[in-house]
Coordinates of C-alpha atoms in Angstrom, one line a residue:
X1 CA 0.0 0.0 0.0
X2 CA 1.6 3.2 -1.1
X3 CA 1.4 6.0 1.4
X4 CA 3.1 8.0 4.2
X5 CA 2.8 7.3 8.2
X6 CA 1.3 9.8 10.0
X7 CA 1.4 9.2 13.9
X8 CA -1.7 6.6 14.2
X9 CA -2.8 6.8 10.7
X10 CA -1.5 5.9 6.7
X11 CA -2.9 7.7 3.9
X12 CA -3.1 5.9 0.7
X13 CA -4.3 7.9 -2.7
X14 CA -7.4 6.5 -4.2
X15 CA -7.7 8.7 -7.4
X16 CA -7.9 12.5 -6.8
X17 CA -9.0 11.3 -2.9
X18 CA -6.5 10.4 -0.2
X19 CA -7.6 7.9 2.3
X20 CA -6.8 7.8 5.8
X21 CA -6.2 4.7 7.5
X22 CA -6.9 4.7 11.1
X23 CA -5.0 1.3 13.3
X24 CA -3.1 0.3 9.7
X25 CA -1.2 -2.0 12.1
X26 CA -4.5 -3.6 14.0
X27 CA -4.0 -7.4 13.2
X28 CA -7.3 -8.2 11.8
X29 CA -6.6 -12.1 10.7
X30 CA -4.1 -13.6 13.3
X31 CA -3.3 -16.7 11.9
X32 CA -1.8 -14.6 9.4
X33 CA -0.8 -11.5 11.5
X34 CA -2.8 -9.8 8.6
X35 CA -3.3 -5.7 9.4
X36 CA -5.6 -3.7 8.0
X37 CA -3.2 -2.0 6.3
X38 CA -2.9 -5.2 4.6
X39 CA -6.7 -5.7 4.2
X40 CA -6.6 -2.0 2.2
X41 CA -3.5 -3.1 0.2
X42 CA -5.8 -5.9 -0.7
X43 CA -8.7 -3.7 -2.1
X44 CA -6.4 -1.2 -3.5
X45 CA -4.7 -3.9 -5.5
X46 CA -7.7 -5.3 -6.6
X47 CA -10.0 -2.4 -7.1
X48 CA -9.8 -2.8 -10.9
X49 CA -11.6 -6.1 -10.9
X50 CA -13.9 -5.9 -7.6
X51 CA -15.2 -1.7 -8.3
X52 CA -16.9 -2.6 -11.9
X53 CA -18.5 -5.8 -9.8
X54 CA -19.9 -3.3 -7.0
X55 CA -20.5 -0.2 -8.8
X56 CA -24.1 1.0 -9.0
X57 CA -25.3 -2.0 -6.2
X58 CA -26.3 -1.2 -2.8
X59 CA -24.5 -3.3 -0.3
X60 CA -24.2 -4.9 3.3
X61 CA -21.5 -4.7 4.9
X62 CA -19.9 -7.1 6.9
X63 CA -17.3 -5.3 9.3
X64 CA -14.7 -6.6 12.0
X65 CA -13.4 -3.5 13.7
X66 CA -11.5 -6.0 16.3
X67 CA -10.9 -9.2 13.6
X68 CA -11.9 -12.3 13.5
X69 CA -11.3 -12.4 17.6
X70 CA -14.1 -9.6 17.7
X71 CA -17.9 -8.7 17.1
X72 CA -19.4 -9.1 13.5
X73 CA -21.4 -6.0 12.4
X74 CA -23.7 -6.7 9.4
X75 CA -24.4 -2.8 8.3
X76 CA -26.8 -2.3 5.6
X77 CA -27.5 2.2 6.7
X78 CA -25.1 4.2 5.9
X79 CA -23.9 6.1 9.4
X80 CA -24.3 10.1 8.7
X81 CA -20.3 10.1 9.2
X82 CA -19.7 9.1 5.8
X83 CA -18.2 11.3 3.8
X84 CA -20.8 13.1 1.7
X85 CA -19.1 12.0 -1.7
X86 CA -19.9 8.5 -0.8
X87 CA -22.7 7.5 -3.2
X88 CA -25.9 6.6 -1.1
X89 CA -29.0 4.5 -2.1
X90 CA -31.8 4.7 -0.2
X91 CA -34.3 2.1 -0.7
X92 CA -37.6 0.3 0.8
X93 CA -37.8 -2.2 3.1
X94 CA -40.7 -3.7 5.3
X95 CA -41.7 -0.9 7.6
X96 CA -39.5 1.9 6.2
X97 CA -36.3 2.5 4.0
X98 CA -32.7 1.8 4.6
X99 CA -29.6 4.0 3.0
X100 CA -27.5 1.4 1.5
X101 CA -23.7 2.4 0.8
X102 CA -22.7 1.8 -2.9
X103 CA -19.1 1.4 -4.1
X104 CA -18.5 3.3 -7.2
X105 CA -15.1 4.2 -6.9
X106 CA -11.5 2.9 -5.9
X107 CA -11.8 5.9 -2.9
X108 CA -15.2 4.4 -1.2
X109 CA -13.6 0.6 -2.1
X110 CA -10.7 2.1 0.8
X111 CA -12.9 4.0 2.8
X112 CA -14.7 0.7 3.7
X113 CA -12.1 -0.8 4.0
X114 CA -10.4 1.3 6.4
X115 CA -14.1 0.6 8.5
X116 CA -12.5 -3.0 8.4
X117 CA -15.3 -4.3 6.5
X118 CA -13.9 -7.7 5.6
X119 CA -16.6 -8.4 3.3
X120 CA -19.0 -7.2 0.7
X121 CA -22.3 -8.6 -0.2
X122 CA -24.0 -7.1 -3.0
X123 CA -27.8 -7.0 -4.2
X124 CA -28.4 -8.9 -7.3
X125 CA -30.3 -5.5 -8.8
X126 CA -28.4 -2.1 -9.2
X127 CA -29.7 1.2 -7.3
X128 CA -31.5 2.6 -10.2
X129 CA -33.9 -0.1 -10.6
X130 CA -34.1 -2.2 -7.4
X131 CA -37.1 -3.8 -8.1
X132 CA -35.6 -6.1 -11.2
X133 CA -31.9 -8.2 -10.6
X134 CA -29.6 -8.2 -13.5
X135 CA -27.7 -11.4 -11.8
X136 CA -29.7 -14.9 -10.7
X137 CA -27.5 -16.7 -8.4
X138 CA -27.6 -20.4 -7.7
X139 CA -25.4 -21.0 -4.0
X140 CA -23.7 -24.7 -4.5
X141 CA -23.7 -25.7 -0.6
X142 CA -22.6 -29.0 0.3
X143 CA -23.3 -31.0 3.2
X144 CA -19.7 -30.6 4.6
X145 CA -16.6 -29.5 3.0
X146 CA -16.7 -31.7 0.4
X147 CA -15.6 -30.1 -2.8
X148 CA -15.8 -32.8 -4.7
X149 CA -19.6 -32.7 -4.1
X150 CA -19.5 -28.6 -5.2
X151 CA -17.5 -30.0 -8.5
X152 CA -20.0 -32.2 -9.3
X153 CA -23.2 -30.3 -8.8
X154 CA -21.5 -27.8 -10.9
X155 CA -20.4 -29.2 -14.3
X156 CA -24.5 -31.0 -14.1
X157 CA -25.6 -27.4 -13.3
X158 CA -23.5 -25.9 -16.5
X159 CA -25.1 -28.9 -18.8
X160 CA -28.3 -28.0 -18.3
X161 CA -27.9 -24.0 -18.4
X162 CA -26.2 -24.8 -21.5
X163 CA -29.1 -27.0 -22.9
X164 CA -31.7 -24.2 -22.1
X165 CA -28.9 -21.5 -23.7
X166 CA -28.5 -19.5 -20.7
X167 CA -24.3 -18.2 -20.0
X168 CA -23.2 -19.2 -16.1
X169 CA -20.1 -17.5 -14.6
X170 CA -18.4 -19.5 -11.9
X171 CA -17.1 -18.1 -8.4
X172 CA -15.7 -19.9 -5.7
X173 CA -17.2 -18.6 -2.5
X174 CA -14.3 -18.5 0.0
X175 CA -16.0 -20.6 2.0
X176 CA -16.9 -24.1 1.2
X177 CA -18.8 -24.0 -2.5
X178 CA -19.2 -22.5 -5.5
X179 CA -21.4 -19.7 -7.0
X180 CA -23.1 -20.4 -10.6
X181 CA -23.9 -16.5 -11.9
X182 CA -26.7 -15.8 -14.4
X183 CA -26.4 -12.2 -16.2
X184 CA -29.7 -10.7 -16.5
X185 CA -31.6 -8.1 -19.1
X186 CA -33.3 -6.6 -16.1
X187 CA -36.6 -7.2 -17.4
X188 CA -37.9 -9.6 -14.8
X189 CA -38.9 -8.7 -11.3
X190 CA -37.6 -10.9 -8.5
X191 CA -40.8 -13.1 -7.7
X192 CA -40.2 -13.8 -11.4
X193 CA -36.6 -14.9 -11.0
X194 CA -36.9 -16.6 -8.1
X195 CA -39.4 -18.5 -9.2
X196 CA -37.2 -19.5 -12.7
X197 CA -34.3 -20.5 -10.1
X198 CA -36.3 -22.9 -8.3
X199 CA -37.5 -24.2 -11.5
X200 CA -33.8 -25.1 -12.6
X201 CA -32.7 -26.1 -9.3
X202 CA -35.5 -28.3 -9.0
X203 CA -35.2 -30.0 -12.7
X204 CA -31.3 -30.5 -11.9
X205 CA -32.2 -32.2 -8.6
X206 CA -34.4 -34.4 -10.5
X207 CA -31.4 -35.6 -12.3
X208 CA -29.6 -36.7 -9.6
X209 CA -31.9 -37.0 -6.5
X210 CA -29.1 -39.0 -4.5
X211 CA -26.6 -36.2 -4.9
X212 CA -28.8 -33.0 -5.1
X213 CA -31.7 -31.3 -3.4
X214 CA -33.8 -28.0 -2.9
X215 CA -34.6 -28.8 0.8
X216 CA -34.7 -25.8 2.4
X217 CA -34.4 -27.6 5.9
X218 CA -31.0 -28.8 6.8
X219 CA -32.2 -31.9 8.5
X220 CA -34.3 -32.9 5.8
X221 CA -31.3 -32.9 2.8
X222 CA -29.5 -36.2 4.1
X223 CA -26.3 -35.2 3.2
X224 CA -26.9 -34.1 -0.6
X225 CA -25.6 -30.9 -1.9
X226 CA -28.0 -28.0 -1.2
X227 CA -28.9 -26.4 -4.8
X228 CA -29.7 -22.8 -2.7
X229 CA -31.7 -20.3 -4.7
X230 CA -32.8 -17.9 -1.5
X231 CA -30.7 -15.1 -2.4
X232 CA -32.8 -14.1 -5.8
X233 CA -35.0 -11.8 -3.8
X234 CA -35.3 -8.4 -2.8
X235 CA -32.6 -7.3 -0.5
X236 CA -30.9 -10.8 -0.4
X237 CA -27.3 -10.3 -0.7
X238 CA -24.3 -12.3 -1.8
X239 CA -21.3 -12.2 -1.3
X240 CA -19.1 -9.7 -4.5
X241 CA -16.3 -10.9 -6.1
X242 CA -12.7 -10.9 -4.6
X243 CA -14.2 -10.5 -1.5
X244 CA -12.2 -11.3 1.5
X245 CA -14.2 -13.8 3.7
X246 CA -13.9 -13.7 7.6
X247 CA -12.8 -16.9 7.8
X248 CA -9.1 -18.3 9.3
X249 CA -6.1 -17.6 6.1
X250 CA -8.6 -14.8 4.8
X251 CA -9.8 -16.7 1.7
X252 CA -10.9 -15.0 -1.4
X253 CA -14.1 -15.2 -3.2
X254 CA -12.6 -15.6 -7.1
X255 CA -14.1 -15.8 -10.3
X256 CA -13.1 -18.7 -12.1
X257 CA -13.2 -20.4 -15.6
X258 CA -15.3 -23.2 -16.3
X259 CA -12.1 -25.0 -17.5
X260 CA -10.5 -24.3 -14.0
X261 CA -13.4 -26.5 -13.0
X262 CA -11.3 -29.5 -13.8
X263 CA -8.2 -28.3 -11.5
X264 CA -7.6 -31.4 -9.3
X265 CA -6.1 -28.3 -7.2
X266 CA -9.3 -26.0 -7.3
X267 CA -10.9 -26.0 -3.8
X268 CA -13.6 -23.0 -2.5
X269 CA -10.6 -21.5 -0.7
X270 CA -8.4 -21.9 -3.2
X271 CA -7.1 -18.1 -3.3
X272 CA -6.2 -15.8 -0.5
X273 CA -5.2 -12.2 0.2
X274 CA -1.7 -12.1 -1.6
X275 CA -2.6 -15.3 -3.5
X276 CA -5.3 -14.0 -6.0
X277 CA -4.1 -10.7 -8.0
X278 CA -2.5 -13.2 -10.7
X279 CA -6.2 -15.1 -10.4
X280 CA -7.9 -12.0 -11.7
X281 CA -5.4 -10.7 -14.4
X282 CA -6.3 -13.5 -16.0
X283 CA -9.6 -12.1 -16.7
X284 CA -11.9 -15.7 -16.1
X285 CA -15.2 -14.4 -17.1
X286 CA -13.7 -12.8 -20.0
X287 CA -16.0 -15.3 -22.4
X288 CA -19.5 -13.7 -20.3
X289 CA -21.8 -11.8 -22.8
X290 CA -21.7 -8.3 -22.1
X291 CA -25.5 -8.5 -21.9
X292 CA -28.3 -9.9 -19.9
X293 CA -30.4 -12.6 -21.1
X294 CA -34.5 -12.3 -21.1
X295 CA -35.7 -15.4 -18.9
X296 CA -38.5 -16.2 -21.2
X297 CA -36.8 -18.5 -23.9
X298 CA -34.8 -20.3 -21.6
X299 CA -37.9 -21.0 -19.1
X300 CA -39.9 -22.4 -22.8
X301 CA -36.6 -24.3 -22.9
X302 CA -36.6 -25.5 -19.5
X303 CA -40.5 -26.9 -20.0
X304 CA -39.5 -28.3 -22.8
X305 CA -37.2 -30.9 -21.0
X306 CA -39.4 -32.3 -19.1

């Protein structure tokens, strides 16, 4: 992180802002004896690839101002103490509104940071129509930490999006699976995408009921892979791209090929703060139409199978 000391404080230029760091030396991972100053090199090294995967989303927040030894704050309102040129989104939910924080810039990116948020999770809709997702999201969650279960599920998953012709980005979560990412033509409403998701998830369970299932209750899935379509509604969140997760040897959510699928090596913590930068220059959704797909010829598709 470039940047001069200044008593209890770094400042690190973000742009035409500069970006104070408040505790750069507050171990945040101790396993690792990973600072925050390290956590903002981090973000500031990967800003390229992570700010054009937040920008225009509103977001929750998952912060650890004392590490992973401390309290978890999940913040979705922005606190007043913001700085004003941090873009704002306020938005409805049951009861009221909430002012979400949205990351357009490398400058917020290190501002958050610097709140030690660990972790982003972003809507699947952007802030200037909240009401329809331009991502579906299908959460590969295995019983345990079985990848090879999460491998599995996830080249049957890319059959069948192939046979119905929609594209599927892959993510590894950081954690123990894999995301499969849908882009969108913002057309549909949630209840409308959610209810495709299910569909899908419930037509690839069908193809391998030992291995897969869309029971919601964990006692209930008898150790099959959980094919998780929950977060396609309003104000569910997952987590963004190179996302640090709170987790022991701060793991990295990272986009991957489908190729990189085959990696005897590939596991959902495969990458790591230090370990990922040469992960994203490769550029592994680089084959990803630039535009969102409608949902109605897939879904004729999808009947069709049956």
């Amino acid at each position: 992180m470039s940047g001069s000391a200044n008593g209890g404080t770094r400042t690190v230029r973000a742009g035409r802002r500069t970006i104070e760091v408040h505790r750069p030396d507050k171990v945040l991972f101790p396993d690792r004896e990973l600072t925050k100053a390290g956590l903002v090199a981090h973000y500031h090294d990967l800003a390229p690839y992570i700010v054009p995967e937040l920008r225009g989303r509103p977001l929750m927040l998952e912060r650890h101002p004392d590490g992973l030894a401390g309290p978890r704050f999940m913040q979705k309102n922005t606190p007043e103490s913001y700085p004003d040129w941090i873009r704002r989104a306020e938005l409805e939910k049951q009861g009221g509104t909430v002012i979400h924080a949205v990351c357009d810039d490398t400058a917020t990116l290190l501002y958050l940071a610097d709140q030690a948020c660990l972790t982003f999770h972003r809507w699947q809709a952007r802030a200037d129509r909240p009401d329809n997702p331009d991502r579906l999201v299908f959460d590969l969650d295995p019983a345990g930490d079985d990848f090879e279960q999460v491998r599995s599920a996830a080249r049957l998953l890319g059959e069948l999006l192939g046979e119905i012709e929609l594209p599927g980005a892959l993510m590894t979560t950081g954690s123990r699976g894999l995301h499969v990412i849908v882009p969108l033509d913002r057309r549909a409403g949630f209840d409308e995408v959610r209810e495709f998701a299910g569909e899908v998830a419930a037509a690839l369970a069908a193809r391998d009921p030992g291995h897969l299932t869309t029971e919601v209750r964990t006692q209930a899935r008898g150790g099959r892979l959980y094919l998780d379509i929950q977060r396609n509604a309003y104000a569910q969140t997952s987590v963004a791209p190179y996302s640090v997760r709170a987790k022991d040897g701060a793991p990295v959510a990272t986009p991957i090929s489908w190729d990189q699928l085959d990696d005897p090596g590939l596991h959902a913590r495969r990458w790591s703060v230090g370990t990922v930068l040469d992960q994203a220059r490769t550029d592994p959704w680089s084959d990803m139409p630039a535009r969102g797909r409608g949902l109605g010829p897939a879904r004729r598709r999808l009947r069709s199978l049956r």
